[in-house]
Tab-separated table of C-alpha atoms and ligand atoms in Angstrom:
chain	number	residue	atom	x	y	z
Y	1	MET	CA	0.010	0.035	0.048
Y	2	ASN	CA	1.453	3.607	-0.976
Y	3	ASN	CA	0.035	5.203	2.006
Y	4	PRO	CA	0.301	3.259	5.174
Y	5	ARG	CA	-2.284	3.219	7.762
Y	6	LYS	CA	-1.775	3.611	11.688
Y	7	GLU	CA	-4.708	1.934	13.642
Y	8	ASN	CA	-6.530	4.533	15.811
Y	9	GLU	CA	-4.944	7.758	14.330
Y	10	VAL	CA	-6.863	10.741	14.459
Y	11	LEU	CA	-6.361	11.485	10.657
Y	12	LEU	CA	-8.209	14.715	10.276
Y	13	LYS	CA	-8.663	17.107	12.798
Y	14	VAL	CA	-10.729	20.067	12.050
Y	15	ASP	CA	-10.393	22.851	15.172
Y	16	ASN	CA	-12.592	25.935	15.547
Y	17	PHE	CA	-12.520	26.424	11.744
Y	18	SER	CA	-13.940	29.464	9.977
Y	19	LEU	CA	-14.224	30.523	6.365
Y	20	ASP	CA	-15.650	33.299	4.442
Y	21	LEU	CA	-16.398	33.387	0.776
Y	22	VAL	CA	-15.455	36.874	-0.812
Y	23	THR	CA	-18.232	37.982	-3.117
Y	24	GLU	CA	-19.006	41.527	-4.266
Y	25	ASN	CA	-21.974	41.602	-1.843
Y	26	GLY	CA	-19.486	41.373	1.184
Y	27	ASN	CA	-17.547	38.444	2.673
Y	28	LEU	CA	-19.850	35.728	3.458
Y	29	PRO	CA	-19.302	33.561	6.706
Y	30	VAL	CA	-20.352	30.242	5.201
Y	31	ILE	CA	-18.200	28.100	7.781
Y	32	GLN	CA	-18.205	29.340	11.293
Y	33	ASP	CA	-16.170	27.534	14.106
Y	34	ILE	CA	-16.558	23.971	13.310
Y	35	SER	CA	-14.591	21.122	14.805
Y	36	PHE	CA	-14.813	17.541	14.108
Y	37	GLN	CA	-12.242	14.579	13.736
Y	38	ILE	CA	-12.029	11.444	11.737
Y	39	HIS	CA	-9.931	8.628	12.882
Y	40	GLN	CA	-8.410	5.789	10.614
Y	41	GLY	CA	-10.868	3.631	9.216
Y	42	GLU	CA	-13.941	5.546	10.159
Y	43	PHE	CA	-17.027	6.636	8.242
Y	44	LEU	CA	-17.985	10.180	9.255
Y	45	ALA	CA	-21.374	11.424	7.632
Y	46	LEU	CA	-21.660	15.079	7.161
Y	47	VAL	CA	-25.385	15.924	6.865
Y	48	GLY	CA	-27.697	18.965	6.297
Y	49	GLU	CA	-30.161	20.601	3.975
Y	50	SER	CA	-28.666	22.142	0.717
Y	51	GLY	CA	-27.241	25.367	1.407
Y	52	CYS	CA	-25.830	24.736	4.992
Y	53	GLY	CA	-22.241	24.701	3.970
Y	54	LYS	CA	-21.468	20.946	3.567
Y	55	SER	CA	-19.710	21.122	0.162
Y	56	VAL	CA	-17.990	24.421	0.850
Y	57	CYS	CA	-16.632	22.686	3.954
Y	58	SER	CA	-15.478	19.462	1.879
Y	59	LEU	CA	-13.762	21.695	-0.672
Y	60	ALA	CA	-12.082	24.003	1.869
Y	61	LEU	CA	-10.656	20.902	3.536
Y	62	THR	CA	-8.004	20.566	0.670
Y	63	LYS	CA	-8.046	24.069	-0.610
Y	64	LEU	CA	-10.109	23.247	-3.499
Y	65	LEU	CA	-12.003	26.520	-3.448
Y	66	PRO	CA	-10.483	29.374	-5.618
Y	67	SER	CA	-7.964	31.152	-3.578
Y	68	ASN	CA	-9.356	34.575	-4.466
Y	69	LEU	CA	-12.695	33.306	-3.147
Y	70	ALA	CA	-12.051	31.579	0.120
Y	71	LYS	CA	-10.734	33.559	3.258
Y	72	TYR	CA	-9.583	31.099	5.908
Y	73	LYS	CA	-10.342	33.281	8.903
Y	74	SER	CA	-9.254	31.172	11.942
Y	75	GLY	CA	-8.795	27.477	13.141
Y	76	SER	CA	-6.752	24.800	11.881
Y	77	ILE	CA	-7.314	21.641	9.558
Y	78	LEU	CA	-4.596	18.748	10.849
Y	79	PHE	CA	-4.111	15.993	8.425
Y	80	GLN	CA	-1.649	13.672	9.946
Y	81	GLU	CA	-0.951	16.404	12.386
Y	82	GLU	CA	0.212	19.019	9.507
Y	83	ASP	CA	-1.889	21.951	9.117
Y	84	ILE	CA	-3.255	22.063	5.591
Y	85	ILE	CA	-4.252	25.644	5.571
Y	86	GLN	CA	-0.497	26.382	6.146
Y	87	MET	CA	0.394	24.181	3.259
Y	88	ASP	CA	1.881	25.660	-0.110
Y	89	ALA	CA	0.841	24.604	-3.316
Y	90	SER	CA	3.152	21.846	-3.901
Y	91	GLU	CA	2.398	20.271	-0.489
Y	92	ILE	CA	-1.228	20.643	-1.199
Y	93	GLN	CA	-0.907	18.755	-4.606
Y	94	ASN	CA	0.934	15.855	-3.041
Y	95	LEU	CA	-1.995	15.463	-0.818
Y	96	ARG	CA	-4.754	15.727	-2.921
Y	97	GLY	CA	-5.437	12.875	-5.176
Y	98	ASN	CA	-2.935	11.064	-3.244
Y	99	LYS	CA	-3.647	10.672	0.617
Y	100	ILE	CA	-6.909	12.323	0.114
Y	101	SER	CA	-9.158	11.772	-2.967
Y	102	TYR	CA	-12.722	12.930	-3.642
Y	103	VAL	CA	-15.666	11.346	-5.297
Y	104	PHE	CA	-18.212	14.070	-6.426
Y	105	GLN	CA	-21.827	14.020	-6.961
Y	106	GLU	CA	-21.978	14.505	-10.808
Y	107	PRO	CA	-19.547	12.117	-12.481
Y	108	PHE	CA	-20.359	13.615	-15.966
Y	109	SER	CA	-18.682	16.853	-14.846
Y	110	SER	CA	-15.863	15.248	-13.015
Y	111	LEU	CA	-14.452	13.542	-15.882
Y	112	ASN	CA	-13.208	15.173	-19.020
Y	113	PRO	CA	-15.505	14.297	-22.188
Y	114	LEU	CA	-12.444	14.585	-24.409
Y	115	LYS	CA	-10.089	12.185	-22.770
Y	116	LYS	CA	-10.186	8.400	-22.814
Y	117	ILE	CA	-11.015	6.602	-19.378
Y	118	LYS	CA	-7.842	4.885	-19.460
Y	119	ASP	CA	-5.838	8.205	-19.272
Y	120	GLN	CA	-8.011	10.002	-16.742
Y	121	ILE	CA	-7.945	6.895	-14.569
Y	122	ILE	CA	-4.403	6.564	-14.411
Y	123	GLU	CA	-3.600	10.428	-14.401
Y	124	SER	CA	-3.070	10.704	-10.435
Y	125	PHE	CA	-0.729	7.434	-10.248
Y	126	LEU	CA	1.546	9.113	-12.822
Y	127	ILE	CA	1.271	12.508	-11.416
Y	128	HIS	CA	2.339	11.173	-7.720
Y	129	LYS	CA	5.008	8.909	-9.316
Y	130	MET	CA	3.794	5.743	-8.110
Y	131	GLY	CA	5.021	3.562	-11.073
Y	132	THR	CA	5.115	3.229	-14.626
Y	133	LYS	CA	2.314	3.496	-17.001
Y	134	GLU	CA	1.900	-0.185	-17.337
Y	135	GLU	CA	1.715	-0.475	-13.638
Y	136	ALA	CA	-0.941	2.363	-13.520
Y	137	ILE	CA	-2.960	0.503	-16.277
Y	138	HIS	CA	-2.704	-2.805	-14.538
Y	139	LYS	CA	-4.011	-1.325	-11.335
Y	140	ALA	CA	-6.739	0.410	-13.222
Y	141	GLU	CA	-7.888	-3.031	-14.554
Y	142	ILE	CA	-7.833	-4.525	-10.846
Y	143	LEU	CA	-9.845	-1.334	-9.403
Y	144	LEU	CA	-12.312	-1.549	-12.337
Y	145	GLU	CA	-13.112	-5.176	-11.724
Y	146	LYS	CA	-13.540	-4.450	-8.102
Y	147	VAL	CA	-16.098	-1.881	-8.541
Y	148	GLY	CA	-18.033	-4.143	-10.875
Y	149	ILE	CA	-16.972	-2.940	-14.452
Y	150	THR	CA	-17.251	-5.500	-17.090
Y	151	ASP	CA	-15.475	-5.503	-20.576
Y	152	ILE	CA	-12.743	-3.468	-18.987
Y	153	SER	CA	-10.281	-3.048	-21.892
Y	154	GLN	CA	-13.184	-1.714	-24.043
Y	155	ARG	CA	-14.205	0.779	-21.116
Y	156	LEU	CA	-10.857	2.015	-20.808
Y	157	ASN	CA	-10.417	2.973	-24.384
Y	158	SER	CA	-14.104	4.524	-24.444
Y	159	TYR	CA	-14.850	8.160	-23.598
Y	160	PRO	CA	-17.122	9.277	-20.769
Y	161	ASN	CA	-20.381	10.005	-22.960
Y	162	HIS	CA	-20.415	6.308	-23.889
Y	163	MET	CA	-21.408	5.383	-20.475
Y	164	SER	CA	-24.171	5.691	-18.191
Y	165	GLY	CA	-24.195	7.802	-14.813
Y	166	GLY	CA	-24.081	4.787	-12.559
Y	167	MET	CA	-21.000	3.374	-14.451
Y	168	LEU	CA	-19.254	6.427	-14.711
Y	169	GLN	CA	-19.619	7.064	-10.963
Y	170	ARG	CA	-18.001	3.373	-10.375
Y	171	ILE	CA	-15.146	4.639	-12.625
Y	172	SER	CA	-14.879	7.936	-10.463
Y	173	ILE	CA	-14.614	5.635	-7.406
Y	174	ALA	CA	-11.886	3.324	-8.848
Y	175	MET	CA	-10.448	6.496	-10.228
Y	176	ALA	CA	-10.353	7.931	-6.679
Y	177	LEU	CA	-8.691	4.527	-5.010
Y	178	ILE	CA	-5.775	4.372	-7.469
Y	179	THR	CA	-3.342	6.224	-5.454
Y	180	ASP	CA	-4.554	4.109	-2.220
Y	181	PRO	CA	-5.719	7.251	-0.443
Y	182	ILE	CA	-6.031	6.969	3.389
Y	183	LEU	CA	-9.350	9.578	3.257
Y	184	LEU	CA	-12.019	9.365	0.821
Y	185	ILE	CA	-14.290	12.498	0.893
Y	186	ALA	CA	-17.554	11.665	-1.214
Y	187	ASP	CA	-19.757	14.646	-1.515
Y	188	GLU	CA	-23.521	13.530	-2.417
Y	189	PRO	CA	-21.998	10.632	-4.798
Y	190	THR	CA	-25.225	9.109	-5.332
Y	191	SER	CA	-27.913	11.906	-5.571
Y	192	ALA	CA	-27.170	12.538	-9.381
Y	193	ILE	CA	-27.633	8.845	-9.756
Y	194	ASP	CA	-30.718	6.678	-11.081
Y	195	VAL	CA	-32.359	5.589	-7.886
Y	196	THR	CA	-32.467	2.025	-8.815
Y	197	ILE	CA	-28.630	2.000	-8.657
Y	198	GLN	CA	-27.868	4.217	-5.461
Y	199	ALA	CA	-28.050	1.255	-3.256
Y	200	GLN	CA	-25.450	-0.664	-5.445
Y	201	LEU	CA	-22.996	2.165	-5.104
Y	202	ILE	CA	-23.616	2.822	-1.448
Y	203	GLN	CA	-22.683	-0.984	-1.102
Y	204	LEU	CA	-19.711	-0.651	-3.168
Y	205	LEU	CA	-18.465	2.564	-1.147
Y	206	MET	CA	-18.733	0.158	1.992
Y	207	GLU	CA	-16.961	-2.776	0.450
Y	208	MET	CA	-14.246	-0.379	-0.781
Y	209	LYS	CA	-13.963	1.225	2.662
Y	210	LYS	CA	-13.660	-2.329	4.232
Y	211	GLN	CA	-11.089	-3.634	1.814
Y	212	PHE	CA	-8.789	-0.511	1.549
Y	213	SER	CA	-8.986	0.545	5.133
Y	214	LEU	CA	-10.543	3.732	3.899
Y	215	SER	CA	-11.630	6.560	6.147
Y	216	VAL	CA	-14.643	8.184	4.581
Y	217	LEU	CA	-15.846	11.594	4.866
Y	218	PHE	CA	-19.791	11.539	3.255
Y	219	ILE	CA	-21.790	14.397	2.566
Y	220	SER	CA	-25.310	14.017	2.224
Y	221	HIS	CA	-28.731	15.567	2.633
Y	222	ASP	CA	-30.098	12.482	3.591
Y	223	ILE	CA	-29.992	11.484	7.216
Y	224	ALA	CA	-32.159	8.333	6.847
Y	225	LEU	CA	-29.500	7.014	4.026
Y	226	VAL	CA	-26.286	7.618	6.217
Y	227	SER	CA	-27.985	6.201	9.482
Y	228	HIS	CA	-27.434	2.887	8.083
Y	229	MET	CA	-23.693	3.267	7.139
Y	230	ALA	CA	-21.949	5.758	9.181
Y	231	ASP	CA	-19.999	5.234	12.477
Y	232	ARG	CA	-20.676	8.981	13.222
Y	233	ILE	CA	-22.681	11.760	12.179
Y	234	ALA	CA	-21.863	15.617	12.172
Y	235	VAL	CA	-25.123	17.492	11.477
Y	236	MET	CA	-24.685	20.813	9.954
Y	237	TYR	CA	-27.032	23.958	9.695
Y	238	ALA	CA	-26.340	27.460	8.352
Y	239	GLY	CA	-22.487	27.156	8.551
Y	240	GLN	CA	-22.142	25.263	12.058
Y	241	ILE	CA	-22.182	21.828	13.128
Y	242	VAL	CA	-24.975	21.662	15.681
Y	243	GLU	CA	-24.770	18.280	16.774
Y	244	ILE	CA	-22.206	15.415	16.404
Y	245	GLY	CA	-21.864	11.906	17.837
Y	246	LYS	CA	-21.697	8.285	17.284
Y	247	ILE	CA	-24.599	7.115	15.241
Y	248	ASP	CA	-26.659	5.492	17.733
Y	249	GLU	CA	-26.484	8.630	19.996
Y	250	VAL	CA	-27.489	11.019	17.354
Y	251	ILE	CA	-30.098	8.610	15.558
Y	252	ASP	CA	-31.552	7.180	18.716
Y	253	SER	CA	-31.195	10.276	21.099
Y	254	PRO	CA	-30.878	13.433	19.101
Y	255	LYS	CA	-30.584	16.488	21.362
Y	256	HIS	CA	-30.646	19.559	18.596
Y	257	PRO	CA	-34.251	20.365	17.520
Y	258	TYR	CA	-32.820	20.703	13.858
Y	259	THR	CA	-31.682	17.125	14.062
Y	260	GLN	CA	-34.916	15.936	15.614
Y	261	ALA	CA	-36.837	17.728	12.908
Y	262	LEU	CA	-34.720	16.481	10.051
Y	263	LEU	CA	-35.112	12.639	11.388
Y	264	ASN	CA	-39.025	13.403	11.967
Y	265	SER	CA	-39.011	14.566	8.164
Y	266	TYR	CA	-38.178	11.000	6.832
Y	267	PRO	CA	-40.409	8.015	6.900
Y	268	SER	CA	-39.636	5.042	8.887
Y	269	SER	CA	-39.782	1.238	8.024
Y	270	ASP	CA	-40.431	0.580	11.506
Y	271	ASP	CA	-43.423	3.080	11.928
Y	272	ILE	CA	-45.321	3.223	8.865
Y	273	ASN	CA	-47.941	5.440	10.345
Y	274	LYS	CA	-45.453	8.156	11.348
Y	275	GLU	CA	-46.423	11.493	10.863
Y	276	LEU	CA	-43.746	13.245	8.726
Y	277	GLU	CA	-42.655	16.772	10.271
Y	278	VAL	CA	-42.131	19.608	7.680
Y	279	ILE	CA	-39.271	22.075	8.905
Y	280	PRO	CA	-41.019	25.540	8.225
Y	281	GLY	CA	-39.071	28.268	6.517
Y	282	ILE	CA	-35.459	27.943	4.621
Y	283	VAL	CA	-31.859	27.768	5.555
Y	284	PRO	CA	-31.042	31.482	5.843
Y	285	SER	CA	-28.262	33.134	3.637
Y	286	PRO	CA	-24.842	33.592	5.386
Y	287	LEU	CA	-25.633	37.745	4.959
Y	288	GLU	CA	-28.495	37.008	6.981
Y	289	TYR	CA	-27.166	34.826	9.879
Y	290	PRO	CA	-28.823	35.859	13.167
Y	291	ILE	CA	-27.033	37.270	16.232
Y	292	GLY	CA	-28.329	34.142	18.115
Y	293	CYS	CA	-29.088	30.664	17.215
Y	294	HIS	CA	-28.924	30.221	13.499
Y	295	PHE	CA	-31.901	27.785	13.608
Y	296	ALA	CA	-34.111	30.199	15.645
Y	297	GLU	CA	-36.430	31.414	13.046
Y	298	ARG	CA	-37.261	27.630	12.260
Y	299	CYS	CA	-37.391	26.232	15.620
Y	300	LYS	CA	-40.577	25.051	17.846
Y	301	HIS	CA	-38.543	25.172	21.051
Y	302	LYS	CA	-37.302	28.800	20.527
Y	303	MET	CA	-36.791	30.876	23.659
Y	304	ASP	CA	-35.960	34.562	24.256
Y	305	VAL	CA	-32.187	33.909	25.026
Y	306	CYS	CA	-32.078	32.018	21.484
Y	307	ILE	CA	-32.749	35.300	19.694
Y	308	SER	CA	-29.940	37.161	21.588
Y	309	ARG	CA	-27.282	34.690	22.478
Y	310	LYS	CA	-25.252	32.109	20.504
Y	311	PRO	CA	-25.869	28.793	21.900
Y	312	LYS	CA	-22.309	27.143	23.038
Y	313	SER	CA	-21.308	23.393	22.199
Y	314	ARG	CA	-22.456	21.172	25.125
Y	315	HIS	CA	-21.311	17.690	25.544
Y	316	ILE	CA	-24.270	15.137	26.410
Y	317	THR	CA	-21.872	12.214	26.446
Y	318	GLU	CA	-17.897	12.104	25.794
Y	319	THR	CA	-18.627	11.551	22.040
Y	320	HIS	CA	-22.029	13.323	21.710
Y	321	SER	CA	-22.272	17.154	22.022
Y	322	ALA	CA	-24.727	19.540	20.305
Y	323	LEU	CA	-25.111	23.277	20.012
Y	324	CYS	CA	-28.522	24.308	21.780
Y	325	HIS	CA	-29.660	26.649	24.508
Y	326	LEU	CA	-32.051	23.756	25.858
Y	327	LEU	CA	-28.736	21.956	26.972
Y	328	GLU	CA	-27.635	24.768	28.838
Y	329	ALA	CA	-31.050	25.137	30.608
Y	330	GLY	CA	-30.778	21.292	31.457
H	1	SF4	FE1	-33.963	25.995	18.987
H	1	SF4	FE2	-33.007	27.768	20.943
H	1	SF4	FE3	-31.847	25.536	20.620
H	1	SF4	FE4	-31.930	26.880	18.714
H	1	SF4	S1	-30.948	27.373	20.649
H	1	SF4	S2	-32.251	25.151	18.605
H	1	SF4	S3	-33.743	28.293	18.912
H	1	SF4	S4	-33.977	25.842	21.633
């Protein structure tokens, strides 16, 4: 394995990280003081509605946002104890596509339509000087077989527009694995795919995680989906992580009203008569984040203090915390 794993290692440690997006309307505080960790071999799901900052966060982790638009304001992003924010372009290049790989939502837009699959899939392997072109192609063939692609030599010589979305997403997963990454960041990898093959792709990701001892940061709007596969969940709302904990802590005993509302908005196979909850309103724009709790406008438990003062993160257990004044009152 090109990138060795250390058991129980804290691989990624994000501490009090804040980031603004620079726009002509002013700086948007899209990430506000977030903290989380991912351990070796762990699957962390980052969930929340569209517009709450999940994708910006995932791109910011390896400085994938344009440098003129992203203003890293405070905090640190340590990967194997080295601060990504302080890394120069060559250090980042060495990390990205090597130790940290991405699978994006839309495989058609992340693959070059003018290049053969073969040339795209081996590119990172060659850039990171992991072996010869023959070795790269051999590894690509092995990975394509693992992700369930048939007629491999024909596929390698094809162009992306000759294939379905599901097949291209399998190829994207193989492409992300060719450098033996330690951390895979998957940003809504199944949401642009035909619903009939979403489950197959999720199953595939889980198998790849196990086979390659991968750590995974999985971005999703679907808390019900991730509740079946993650080790831990971080719930994001309006630029903040409002609750984080082990899967059973967050799913079975959610403490933040937003997490509770998200869970109540999905049907349950255990309770077919469950009345689904609608969360009123929409996620506020970063230009309009309130002084107090960001969820206050939509929260049915809102108190006066929620309007005037930001809640602080409180621990419920050693591994479970949430950002809500109700916990302070209790
Ligand atoms: Fe609701 Fe107040 Fe908690 Fe915010 S701090 S989630 S408004 S109870």
